[in-house]
PDB file of C-alpha atoms and ligand atoms in Angstrom:
ATOM      1  CA  UNK A   1      14.813  12.612  12.480  1.00  0.00           C
ATOM      2  CA  UNK A   2      13.716   9.176  13.636  1.00  0.00           C
ATOM      3  CA  UNK A   3      15.014   6.377  11.400  1.00  0.00           C
ATOM      4  CA  UNK A   4      11.637   4.668  11.510  1.00  0.00           C
ATOM      5  CA  UNK A   5       8.649   6.145   9.734  1.00  0.00           C
ATOM      6  CA  UNK A   6       6.270   3.596  11.220  1.00  0.00           C
ATOM      7  CA  UNK A   7       6.312   1.744  14.523  1.00  0.00           C
ATOM      8  CA  UNK A   8       3.686  -0.489  16.005  1.00  0.00           C
ATOM      9  CA  UNK A   9       3.713  -1.800  19.529  1.00  0.00           C
ATOM     10  CA  UNK A  10       1.742  -4.798  20.688  1.00  0.00           C
ATOM     11  CA  UNK A  11      -0.702  -4.315  17.800  1.00  0.00           C
ATOM     12  CA  UNK A  12      -3.536  -6.816  17.967  1.00  0.00           C
ATOM     13  CA  UNK A  13      -6.972  -7.388  16.460  1.00  0.00           C
ATOM     14  CA  UNK A  14      -9.429  -9.961  17.701  1.00  0.00           C
ATOM     15  CA  UNK A  15     -12.589 -11.221  16.074  1.00  0.00           C
ATOM     16  CA  UNK A  16     -14.338 -12.629  19.114  1.00  0.00           C
ATOM     17  CA  UNK A  17     -12.005 -15.242  20.551  1.00  0.00           C
ATOM     18  CA  UNK A  18      -9.923 -15.405  17.364  1.00  0.00           C
ATOM     19  CA  UNK A  19      -6.765 -13.276  17.194  1.00  0.00           C
ATOM     20  CA  UNK A  20      -6.349 -12.319  13.534  1.00  0.00           C
ATOM     21  CA  UNK A  21      -3.411 -10.235  14.795  1.00  0.00           C
ATOM     22  CA  UNK A  22      -1.747 -11.352  18.002  1.00  0.00           C
ATOM     23  CA  UNK A  23       0.805  -8.854  19.199  1.00  0.00           C
ATOM     24  CA  UNK A  24       2.791  -7.206  16.446  1.00  0.00           C
ATOM     25  CA  UNK A  25       5.836  -5.003  17.019  1.00  0.00           C
ATOM     26  CA  UNK A  26       6.818  -3.746  13.605  1.00  0.00           C
ATOM     27  CA  UNK A  27       9.323  -1.087  12.630  1.00  0.00           C
ATOM     28  CA  UNK A  28       9.586   0.232   9.100  1.00  0.00           C
ATOM     29  CA  UNK A  29      12.692   2.165   8.175  1.00  0.00           C
ATOM     30  CA  UNK A  30      12.212   5.434   6.369  1.00  0.00           C
ATOM     31  CA  UNK A  31      12.994   5.060   2.660  1.00  0.00           C
ATOM     32  CA  UNK A  32      12.993   1.262   2.647  1.00  0.00           C
ATOM     33  CA  UNK A  33      10.983  -1.288   0.686  1.00  0.00           C
ATOM     34  CA  UNK A  34       9.657  -3.488   3.456  1.00  0.00           C
ATOM     35  CA  UNK A  35       7.705  -6.567   2.454  1.00  0.00           C
ATOM     36  CA  UNK A  36       5.334  -8.639   4.544  1.00  0.00           C
ATOM     37  CA  UNK A  37       4.990 -12.255   3.502  1.00  0.00           C
ATOM     38  CA  UNK A  38       3.346 -15.297   5.043  1.00  0.00           C
ATOM     39  CA  UNK A  39       0.881 -18.057   4.226  1.00  0.00           C
ATOM     40  CA  UNK A  40      -2.798 -17.353   3.504  1.00  0.00           C
ATOM     41  CA  UNK A  41      -4.616 -16.180   6.589  1.00  0.00           C
ATOM     42  CA  UNK A  42      -1.416 -15.118   8.385  1.00  0.00           C
ATOM     43  CA  UNK A  43      -2.867 -11.661   9.118  1.00  0.00           C
ATOM     44  CA  UNK A  44      -1.065  -9.566   6.504  1.00  0.00           C
ATOM     45  CA  UNK A  45      -4.122  -7.746   5.171  1.00  0.00           C
ATOM     46  CA  UNK A  46      -5.475  -7.364   8.703  1.00  0.00           C
ATOM     47  CA  UNK A  47      -2.218  -5.658   9.656  1.00  0.00           C
ATOM     48  CA  UNK A  48      -2.576  -3.280   6.680  1.00  0.00           C
ATOM     49  CA  UNK A  49      -6.156  -2.500   7.607  1.00  0.00           C
ATOM     50  CA  UNK A  50      -5.095  -1.573  11.122  1.00  0.00           C
ATOM     51  CA  UNK A  51      -2.283   0.624   9.809  1.00  0.00           C
ATOM     52  CA  UNK A  52      -4.498   2.481   7.344  1.00  0.00           C
ATOM     53  CA  UNK A  53      -7.385   2.828   9.780  1.00  0.00           C
ATOM     54  CA  UNK A  54      -9.962   0.605   8.090  1.00  0.00           C
ATOM     55  CA  UNK A  55      -9.979  -1.600  11.178  1.00  0.00           C
ATOM     56  CA  UNK A  56      -9.727  -0.580  14.802  1.00  0.00           C
ATOM     57  CA  UNK A  57      -7.078  -2.572  16.653  1.00  0.00           C
ATOM     58  CA  UNK A  58      -8.108  -4.324  19.861  1.00  0.00           C
ATOM     59  CA  UNK A  59      -4.754  -3.526  21.441  1.00  0.00           C
ATOM     60  CA  UNK A  60      -1.518  -1.667  20.909  1.00  0.00           C
ATOM     61  CA  UNK A  61      -0.436   1.514  19.187  1.00  0.00           C
ATOM     62  CA  UNK A  62       0.707   2.846  15.820  1.00  0.00           C
ATOM     63  CA  UNK A  63       3.172   5.703  15.433  1.00  0.00           C
ATOM     64  CA  UNK A  64       3.537   7.168  11.968  1.00  0.00           C
ATOM     65  CA  UNK A  65       5.912  10.011  11.015  1.00  0.00           C
ATOM     66  CA  UNK A  66       5.870  11.418  14.519  1.00  0.00           C
ATOM     67  CA  UNK A  67       2.091  11.079  15.016  1.00  0.00           C
ATOM     68  CA  UNK A  68       0.165   8.640  17.144  1.00  0.00           C
ATOM     69  CA  UNK A  69      -2.369   7.537  14.523  1.00  0.00           C
ATOM     70  CA  UNK A  70      -3.770   4.563  16.465  1.00  0.00           C
ATOM     71  CA  UNK A  71      -7.241   6.067  16.709  1.00  0.00           C
ATOM     72  CA  UNK A  72      -7.181   8.376  13.707  1.00  0.00           C
ATOM     73  CA  UNK A  73      -9.614   8.111  10.804  1.00  0.00           C
ATOM     74  CA  UNK A  74      -8.186   6.861   7.482  1.00  0.00           C
ATOM     75  CA  UNK A  75      -8.301  10.308   5.808  1.00  0.00           C
ATOM     76  CA  UNK A  76      -6.292  11.830   8.668  1.00  0.00           C
ATOM     77  CA  UNK A  77      -3.589   9.221   8.085  1.00  0.00           C
ATOM     78  CA  UNK A  78      -3.581  10.122   4.390  1.00  0.00           C
ATOM     79  CA  UNK A  79      -3.145  13.762   5.378  1.00  0.00           C
ATOM     80  CA  UNK A  80       0.022  12.935   7.332  1.00  0.00           C
ATOM     81  CA  UNK A  81       1.467  10.957   4.432  1.00  0.00           C
ATOM     82  CA  UNK A  82       0.171   7.384   4.428  1.00  0.00           C
ATOM     83  CA  UNK A  83      -1.476   6.033   1.295  1.00  0.00           C
ATOM     84  CA  UNK A  84      -2.665   2.595   0.296  1.00  0.00           C
ATOM     85  CA  UNK A  85      -3.355   1.374  -3.200  1.00  0.00           C
ATOM     86  CA  UNK A  86      -6.946   1.358  -4.315  1.00  0.00           C
ATOM     87  CA  UNK A  87      -8.680  -1.749  -5.600  1.00  0.00           C
ATOM     88  CA  UNK A  88      -9.566  -2.176  -9.265  1.00  0.00           C
ATOM     89  CA  UNK A  89     -13.152  -2.196  -8.109  1.00  0.00           C
ATOM     90  CA  UNK A  90     -12.740   1.388  -6.956  1.00  0.00           C
ATOM     91  CA  UNK A  91     -11.488   2.661 -10.319  1.00  0.00           C
ATOM     92  CA  UNK A  92     -14.097   4.560 -12.325  1.00  0.00           C
ATOM     93  CA  UNK A  93     -14.339   2.272 -15.340  1.00  0.00           C
ATOM     94  CA  UNK A  94     -16.074   4.916 -17.502  1.00  0.00           C
ATOM     95  CA  UNK A  95     -13.570   7.662 -16.814  1.00  0.00           C
ATOM     96  CA  UNK A  96     -10.177   8.028 -18.431  1.00  0.00           C
ATOM     97  CA  UNK A  97      -6.908   7.257 -16.713  1.00  0.00           C
ATOM     98  CA  UNK A  98      -6.298  11.008 -16.334  1.00  0.00           C
ATOM     99  CA  UNK A  99      -9.769  11.647 -14.872  1.00  0.00           C
ATOM    100  CA  UNK A 100      -9.347   8.826 -12.365  1.00  0.00           C
ATOM    101  CA  UNK A 101      -6.060  10.317 -11.223  1.00  0.00           C
ATOM    102  CA  UNK A 102      -7.499  13.831 -11.027  1.00  0.00           C
ATOM    103  CA  UNK A 103     -10.289  12.587  -8.803  1.00  0.00           C
ATOM    104  CA  UNK A 104      -7.783  10.813  -6.589  1.00  0.00           C
ATOM    105  CA  UNK A 105      -5.712  14.030  -6.342  1.00  0.00           C
ATOM    106  CA  UNK A 106      -8.865  15.960  -5.484  1.00  0.00           C
ATOM    107  CA  UNK A 107      -9.880  13.357  -2.918  1.00  0.00           C
ATOM    108  CA  UNK A 108      -7.610  14.927  -0.389  1.00  0.00           C
ATOM    109  CA  UNK A 109      -9.748  18.082  -0.372  1.00  0.00           C
ATOM    110  CA  UNK A 110     -12.959  16.099   0.081  1.00  0.00           C
ATOM    111  CA  UNK A 111     -16.301  17.771  -0.563  1.00  0.00           C
ATOM    112  CA  UNK A 112     -14.722  21.229  -0.670  1.00  0.00           C
ATOM    113  CA  UNK A 113     -13.625  20.367  -4.190  1.00  0.00           C
ATOM    114  CA  UNK A 114     -17.257  20.417  -5.335  1.00  0.00           C
ATOM    115  CA  UNK A 115     -17.975  23.944  -4.143  1.00  0.00           C
ATOM    116  CA  UNK A 116     -18.356  26.713  -6.753  1.00  0.00           C
ATOM    117  CA  UNK A 117     -15.773  28.894  -5.004  1.00  0.00           C
ATOM    118  CA  UNK A 118     -13.219  26.138  -5.207  1.00  0.00           C
ATOM    119  CA  UNK A 119     -10.362  27.861  -6.913  1.00  0.00           C
ATOM    120  CA  UNK A 120      -9.088  27.415 -10.402  1.00  0.00           C
ATOM    121  CA  UNK A 121      -5.682  27.209  -8.802  1.00  0.00           C
ATOM    122  CA  UNK A 122      -6.646  24.061  -6.888  1.00  0.00           C
ATOM    123  CA  UNK A 123      -8.110  22.487 -10.006  1.00  0.00           C
ATOM    124  CA  UNK A 124      -4.865  23.147 -11.826  1.00  0.00           C
ATOM    125  CA  UNK A 125      -2.893  21.557  -8.994  1.00  0.00           C
ATOM    126  CA  UNK A 126      -4.959  18.385  -9.321  1.00  0.00           C
ATOM    127  CA  UNK A 127      -4.433  18.264 -13.096  1.00  0.00           C
ATOM    128  CA  UNK A 128      -0.726  18.801 -12.639  1.00  0.00           C
ATOM    129  CA  UNK A 129      -0.572  16.033 -10.056  1.00  0.00           C
ATOM    130  CA  UNK A 130      -2.455  13.690 -12.419  1.00  0.00           C
ATOM    131  CA  UNK A 131      -0.023  14.473 -15.249  1.00  0.00           C
ATOM    132  CA  UNK A 132       2.976  13.988 -12.975  1.00  0.00           C
ATOM    133  CA  UNK A 133       1.661  10.595 -11.828  1.00  0.00           C
ATOM    134  CA  UNK A 134       0.840   9.495 -15.402  1.00  0.00           C
ATOM    135  CA  UNK A 135       4.464  10.058 -16.280  1.00  0.00           C
ATOM    136  CA  UNK A 136       5.643   8.287 -13.163  1.00  0.00           C
ATOM    137  CA  UNK A 137       3.565   5.172 -13.830  1.00  0.00           C
ATOM    138  CA  UNK A 138       4.286   5.315 -17.580  1.00  0.00           C
ATOM    139  CA  UNK A 139       0.660   5.255 -18.708  1.00  0.00           C
ATOM    140  CA  UNK A 140       1.072   8.290 -20.982  1.00  0.00           C
ATOM    141  CA  UNK A 141       0.066   6.309 -24.077  1.00  0.00           C
ATOM    142  CA  UNK A 142      -3.309   5.460 -22.501  1.00  0.00           C
ATOM    143  CA  UNK A 143      -3.925   8.682 -20.528  1.00  0.00           C
ATOM    144  CA  UNK A 144      -7.231   9.298 -22.343  1.00  0.00           C
ATOM    145  CA  UNK A 145      -8.369   5.675 -22.419  1.00  0.00           C
ATOM    146  CA  UNK A 146     -11.223   4.578 -20.150  1.00  0.00           C
ATOM    147  CA  UNK A 147      -9.930   2.710 -17.124  1.00  0.00           C
ATOM    148  CA  UNK A 148     -12.315  -0.122 -18.028  1.00  0.00           C
ATOM    149  CA  UNK A 149     -10.553  -0.594 -21.359  1.00  0.00           C
ATOM    150  CA  UNK A 150      -7.093  -1.059 -19.881  1.00  0.00           C
ATOM    151  CA  UNK A 151      -5.492  -4.469 -19.573  1.00  0.00           C
ATOM    152  CA  UNK A 152      -5.618  -6.037 -16.125  1.00  0.00           C
ATOM    153  CA  UNK A 153      -1.930  -5.259 -15.632  1.00  0.00           C
ATOM    154  CA  UNK A 154      -2.437  -1.596 -16.562  1.00  0.00           C
ATOM    155  CA  UNK A 155      -5.392  -1.336 -14.184  1.00  0.00           C
ATOM    156  CA  UNK A 156      -3.208  -2.592 -11.369  1.00  0.00           C
ATOM    157  CA  UNK A 157      -0.582   0.001 -12.251  1.00  0.00           C
ATOM    158  CA  UNK A 158      -3.289   2.684 -12.246  1.00  0.00           C
ATOM    159  CA  UNK A 159      -4.329   1.573  -8.753  1.00  0.00           C
ATOM    160  CA  UNK A 160      -0.810   2.281  -7.555  1.00  0.00           C
ATOM    161  CA  UNK A 161      -0.942   5.618  -9.368  1.00  0.00           C
ATOM    162  CA  UNK A 162      -4.143   6.549  -7.500  1.00  0.00           C
ATOM    163  CA  UNK A 163      -2.286   6.027  -4.240  1.00  0.00           C
ATOM    164  CA  UNK A 164       0.479   8.363  -5.422  1.00  0.00           C
ATOM    165  CA  UNK A 165      -1.945  11.231  -5.969  1.00  0.00           C
ATOM    166  CA  UNK A 166      -1.967  12.214  -2.300  1.00  0.00           C
ATOM    167  CA  UNK A 167       1.842  12.720  -2.433  1.00  0.00           C
ATOM    168  CA  UNK A 168       2.434  10.156   0.303  1.00  0.00           C
ATOM    169  CA  UNK A 169       5.615   9.537   2.255  1.00  0.00           C
ATOM    170  CA  UNK A 170       4.682   5.898   2.644  1.00  0.00           C
ATOM    171  CA  UNK A 171       2.829   3.660   0.209  1.00  0.00           C
ATOM    172  CA  UNK A 172       1.074   0.473   1.311  1.00  0.00           C
ATOM    173  CA  UNK A 173       0.513  -2.035  -1.468  1.00  0.00           C
ATOM    174  CA  UNK A 174      -1.482  -5.213  -0.831  1.00  0.00           C
ATOM    175  CA  UNK A 175      -0.628  -7.822  -3.470  1.00  0.00           C
ATOM    176  CA  UNK A 176      -0.183  -5.420  -6.388  1.00  0.00           C
ATOM    177  CA  UNK A 177       0.531  -8.325  -8.765  1.00  0.00           C
ATOM    178  CA  UNK A 178      -2.435 -10.499  -7.850  1.00  0.00           C
ATOM    179  CA  UNK A 179      -4.298 -11.677 -10.936  1.00  0.00           C
ATOM    180  CA  UNK A 180      -1.545 -10.369 -13.210  1.00  0.00           C
ATOM    181  CA  UNK A 181      -0.145 -12.396 -16.074  1.00  0.00           C
ATOM    182  CA  UNK A 182       3.552 -13.259 -15.917  1.00  0.00           C
ATOM    183  CA  UNK A 183       4.283 -10.800 -18.726  1.00  0.00           C
ATOM    184  CA  UNK A 184       3.050  -7.853 -16.641  1.00  0.00           C
ATOM    185  CA  UNK A 185       4.970  -8.666 -13.460  1.00  0.00           C
ATOM    186  CA  UNK A 186       8.332  -7.144 -14.523  1.00  0.00           C
ATOM    187  CA  UNK A 187       6.575  -3.811 -15.186  1.00  0.00           C
ATOM    188  CA  UNK A 188       5.105  -3.759 -11.669  1.00  0.00           C
ATOM    189  CA  UNK A 189       8.401  -4.895 -10.159  1.00  0.00           C
ATOM    190  CA  UNK A 190      10.217  -2.046 -11.903  1.00  0.00           C
ATOM    191  CA  UNK A 191       7.571   0.486 -10.827  1.00  0.00           C
ATOM    192  CA  UNK A 192       7.716  -0.510  -7.148  1.00  0.00           C
ATOM    193  CA  UNK A 193      11.480  -0.496  -7.216  1.00  0.00           C
ATOM    194  CA  UNK A 194      11.476   3.028  -8.708  1.00  0.00           C
ATOM    195  CA  UNK A 195       8.921   4.267  -6.186  1.00  0.00           C
ATOM    196  CA  UNK A 196      11.163   2.885  -3.453  1.00  0.00           C
ATOM    197  CA  UNK A 197      13.749   5.484  -4.388  1.00  0.00           C
ATOM    198  CA  UNK A 198      11.715   8.346  -2.986  1.00  0.00           C
ATOM    199  CA  UNK A 199       9.023   6.710  -0.850  1.00  0.00           C
ATOM    200  CA  UNK A 200       8.867   4.220   1.944  1.00  0.00           C
ATOM    201  CA  UNK A 201       7.037   1.216   0.508  1.00  0.00           C
ATOM    202  CA  UNK A 202       5.288  -1.416   2.577  1.00  0.00           C
ATOM    203  CA  UNK A 203       4.356  -4.311   0.394  1.00  0.00           C
ATOM    204  CA  UNK A 204       2.359  -7.508   0.816  1.00  0.00           C
ATOM    205  CA  UNK A 205       3.271  -9.903  -1.935  1.00  0.00           C
ATOM    206  CA  UNK A 206       3.214 -13.604  -2.748  1.00  0.00           C
ATOM    207  CA  UNK A 207       5.473 -13.480  -5.808  1.00  0.00           C
ATOM    208  CA  UNK A 208       8.782 -14.546  -4.259  1.00  0.00           C
ATOM    209  CA  UNK A 209      10.904 -13.575  -7.231  1.00  0.00           C
ATOM    210  CA  UNK A 210       9.614 -10.005  -6.973  1.00  0.00           C
ATOM    211  CA  UNK A 211       9.922  -9.982  -3.172  1.00  0.00           C
ATOM    212  CA  UNK A 212      13.484 -11.236  -3.147  1.00  0.00           C
ATOM    213  CA  UNK A 213      14.632  -8.890  -5.889  1.00  0.00           C
ATOM    214  CA  UNK A 214      13.391  -5.561  -4.496  1.00  0.00           C
ATOM    215  CA  UNK A 215      12.891  -5.829  -0.716  1.00  0.00           C
ATOM    216  CA  UNK A 216      15.320  -4.221   1.703  1.00  0.00           C
ATOM    217  CA  UNK A 217      13.661  -6.066   4.558  1.00  0.00           C
ATOM    218  CA  UNK A 218      11.140  -8.836   4.925  1.00  0.00           C
ATOM    219  CA  UNK A 219       8.780  -9.583   7.777  1.00  0.00           C
ATOM    220  CA  UNK A 220       7.316 -13.072   7.797  1.00  0.00           C
ATOM    221  CA  UNK A 221       3.927 -13.426   9.465  1.00  0.00           C
ATOM    222  CA  UNK A 222       2.359 -16.625  10.698  1.00  0.00           C
ATOM    223  CA  UNK A 223      -0.935 -17.037  12.556  1.00  0.00           C
ATOM    224  CA  UNK A 224      -1.261 -13.369  13.422  1.00  0.00           C
ATOM    225  CA  UNK A 225       2.269 -12.826  14.654  1.00  0.00           C
ATOM    226  CA  UNK A 226       5.709 -12.027  13.321  1.00  0.00           C
ATOM    227  CA  UNK A 227       7.650 -15.228  12.788  1.00  0.00           C
ATOM    228  CA  UNK A 228      10.926 -13.613  11.759  1.00  0.00           C
ATOM    229  CA  UNK A 229      12.216 -10.454  10.190  1.00  0.00           C
ATOM    230  CA  UNK A 230      15.394  -9.772   8.271  1.00  0.00           C
ATOM    231  CA  UNK A 231      17.109  -9.180   4.974  1.00  0.00           C
ATOM    232  CA  UNK A 232      15.967 -11.289   2.006  1.00  0.00           C
ATOM    233  CA  UNK A 233      18.946 -13.686   2.106  1.00  0.00           C
ATOM    234  CA  UNK A 234      18.415 -14.403   5.795  1.00  0.00           C
ATOM    235  CA  UNK A 235      14.668 -14.927   5.498  1.00  0.00           C
ATOM    236  CA  UNK A 236      14.795 -17.123   2.409  1.00  0.00           C
ATOM    237  CA  UNK A 237      17.160 -19.581   4.093  1.00  0.00           C
ATOM    238  CA  UNK A 238      15.281 -19.817   7.392  1.00  0.00           C
ATOM    239  CA  UNK A 239      13.889 -23.232   8.300  1.00  0.00           C
ATOM    240  CA  UNK A 240      10.959 -21.762  10.276  1.00  0.00           C
ATOM    241  CA  UNK A 241       9.773 -19.930   7.181  1.00  0.00           C
ATOM    242  CA  UNK A 242       9.849 -23.069   5.063  1.00  0.00           C
ATOM    243  CA  UNK A 243       7.957 -24.905   7.803  1.00  0.00           C
ATOM    244  CA  UNK A 244       5.255 -22.208   8.035  1.00  0.00           C
ATOM    245  CA  UNK A 245       4.594 -22.451   4.300  1.00  0.00           C
ATOM    246  CA  UNK A 246       4.682 -26.256   4.279  1.00  0.00           C
ATOM    247  CA  UNK A 247       2.267 -26.318   7.204  1.00  0.00           C
ATOM    248  CA  UNK A 248      -0.178 -24.395   5.073  1.00  0.00           C
ATOM    249  CA  UNK A 249      -0.135 -26.832   2.145  1.00  0.00           C
ATOM    250  CA  UNK A 250      -0.279 -29.759   4.556  1.00  0.00           C
ATOM    251  CA  UNK A 251      -3.440 -28.505   6.287  1.00  0.00           C
TER     252      UNK A 251
HETATM  253  N1  ATP B 301     -14.126  -9.856   9.418  1.00  0.00           N
HETATM  254  C1  ATP B 301     -13.533 -10.972   9.845  1.00  0.00           C
HETATM  255  N2  ATP B 301     -14.116 -11.767  10.778  1.00  0.00           N
HETATM  256  C2  ATP B 301     -13.523 -12.897  11.230  1.00  0.00           C
HETATM  257  N3  ATP B 301     -12.313 -13.317  10.798  1.00  0.00           N
HETATM  258  C3  ATP B 301     -11.682 -12.587   9.882  1.00  0.00           C
HETATM  259  C4  ATP B 301     -12.245 -11.376   9.348  1.00  0.00           C
HETATM  260  N4  ATP B 301     -11.382 -10.861   8.443  1.00  0.00           N
HETATM  261  C5  ATP B 301     -10.327 -11.710   8.400  1.00  0.00           C
HETATM  262  N5  ATP B 301     -10.510 -12.748   9.253  1.00  0.00           N
HETATM  263  C6  ATP B 301      -9.570 -13.865   9.504  1.00  0.00           C
HETATM  264  O1  ATP B 301      -8.347 -13.323   9.955  1.00  0.00           O
HETATM  265  C7  ATP B 301      -7.257 -14.127   9.475  1.00  0.00           C
HETATM  266  C8  ATP B 301      -6.256 -13.241   8.794  1.00  0.00           C
HETATM  267  O2  ATP B 301      -6.791 -12.778   7.565  1.00  0.00           O
HETATM  268  P1  ATP B 301      -5.986 -11.844   6.560  1.00  0.00           P
HETATM  269  O3  ATP B 301      -6.931 -11.458   5.477  1.00  0.00           O
HETATM  270  O4  ATP B 301      -5.338 -10.762   7.317  1.00  0.00           O
HETATM  271  O5  ATP B 301      -4.883 -12.843   6.005  1.00  0.00           O
HETATM  272  P2  ATP B 301      -3.763 -12.609   4.891  1.00  0.00           P
HETATM  273  O6  ATP B 301      -2.458 -12.897   5.528  1.00  0.00           O
HETATM  274  O7  ATP B 301      -3.941 -11.296   4.245  1.00  0.00           O
HETATM  275  O8  ATP B 301      -4.070 -13.792   3.867  1.00  0.00           O
HETATM  276  P3  ATP B 301      -4.016 -13.843   2.249  1.00  0.00           P
HETATM  277  O9  ATP B 301      -2.578 -14.160   1.904  1.00  0.00           O
HETATM  278  O10 ATP B 301      -4.911 -14.989   1.909  1.00  0.00           O
HETATM  279  O11 ATP B 301      -4.484 -12.523   1.703  1.00  0.00           O
HETATM  280  C9  ATP B 301      -7.856 -15.194   8.567  1.00  0.00           C
HETATM  281  O12 ATP B 301      -7.963 -16.385   9.298  1.00  0.00           O
HETATM  282  C10 ATP B 301      -9.224 -14.633   8.236  1.00  0.00           C
HETATM  283  O13 ATP B 301     -10.136 -15.671   7.995  1.00  0.00           O
HETATM  284 MG1   MG B 302      -4.405 -10.659   2.316  1.00  0.00          MG
END
């Protein structure tokens, strides 16, 4: 089996004359926690959007788990094992944690799930998946609480849980700690680290303490391109990285 679950070649995305992504060659090792960092506007989210299919790249290709997914629709990528975290805004505030997760588990079957002949067996599978994920994300105590009544930190954890419902091989998490209070960050750090034991995790994150403590590899982006890539110790000591961040605050 190929060591790399995801490989991009010359991946680029232009908005008119502006290259939000220049030419990105990225390789993500199967089973690793691979974090993408970089100053605001570096192209991290744009890269994610190209990988998950929300944006069409202007150039290059994306190989995922043996499939060329470059031109595939987002749901097809989910079907072959790629899943990104949802946004709080896409949680159903008036449904319980369990109901949100059941809907996410059902999402994979699309509209078929609404049909009257849709089997009891399938429904049970979705409930089982929801229960399994609740345990995984340790929200058992609030399983029947409305999503809207959860703390911000718990909502962010639920978002990650929603992504787990499609039983992905690879999870893509864009700033899972954003807006979180400092007290909630260790819980998210622990969760991502645990998920890294049986998933490939691709993470975008600004919290350096979290990044340095759980990443196997770090890619630093700057102005739409990869600046450097390496293990945390190598990246944190690199002068070019410091410069890229200083350049941001100086502009
Ligand atoms: N729809 C769009 N049209 C034009 N430019 C865009 C569009 N979306 C993003 N950009 C630009 O592309 C660049 C990269 O944006 P992106 O959101 O990928 O950055 P980021 O690294 O995720 O930053 P942050 O850390 O702030 O989330 C930015 O300069 C942004 O303004
Ligand atoms: Mg972003």
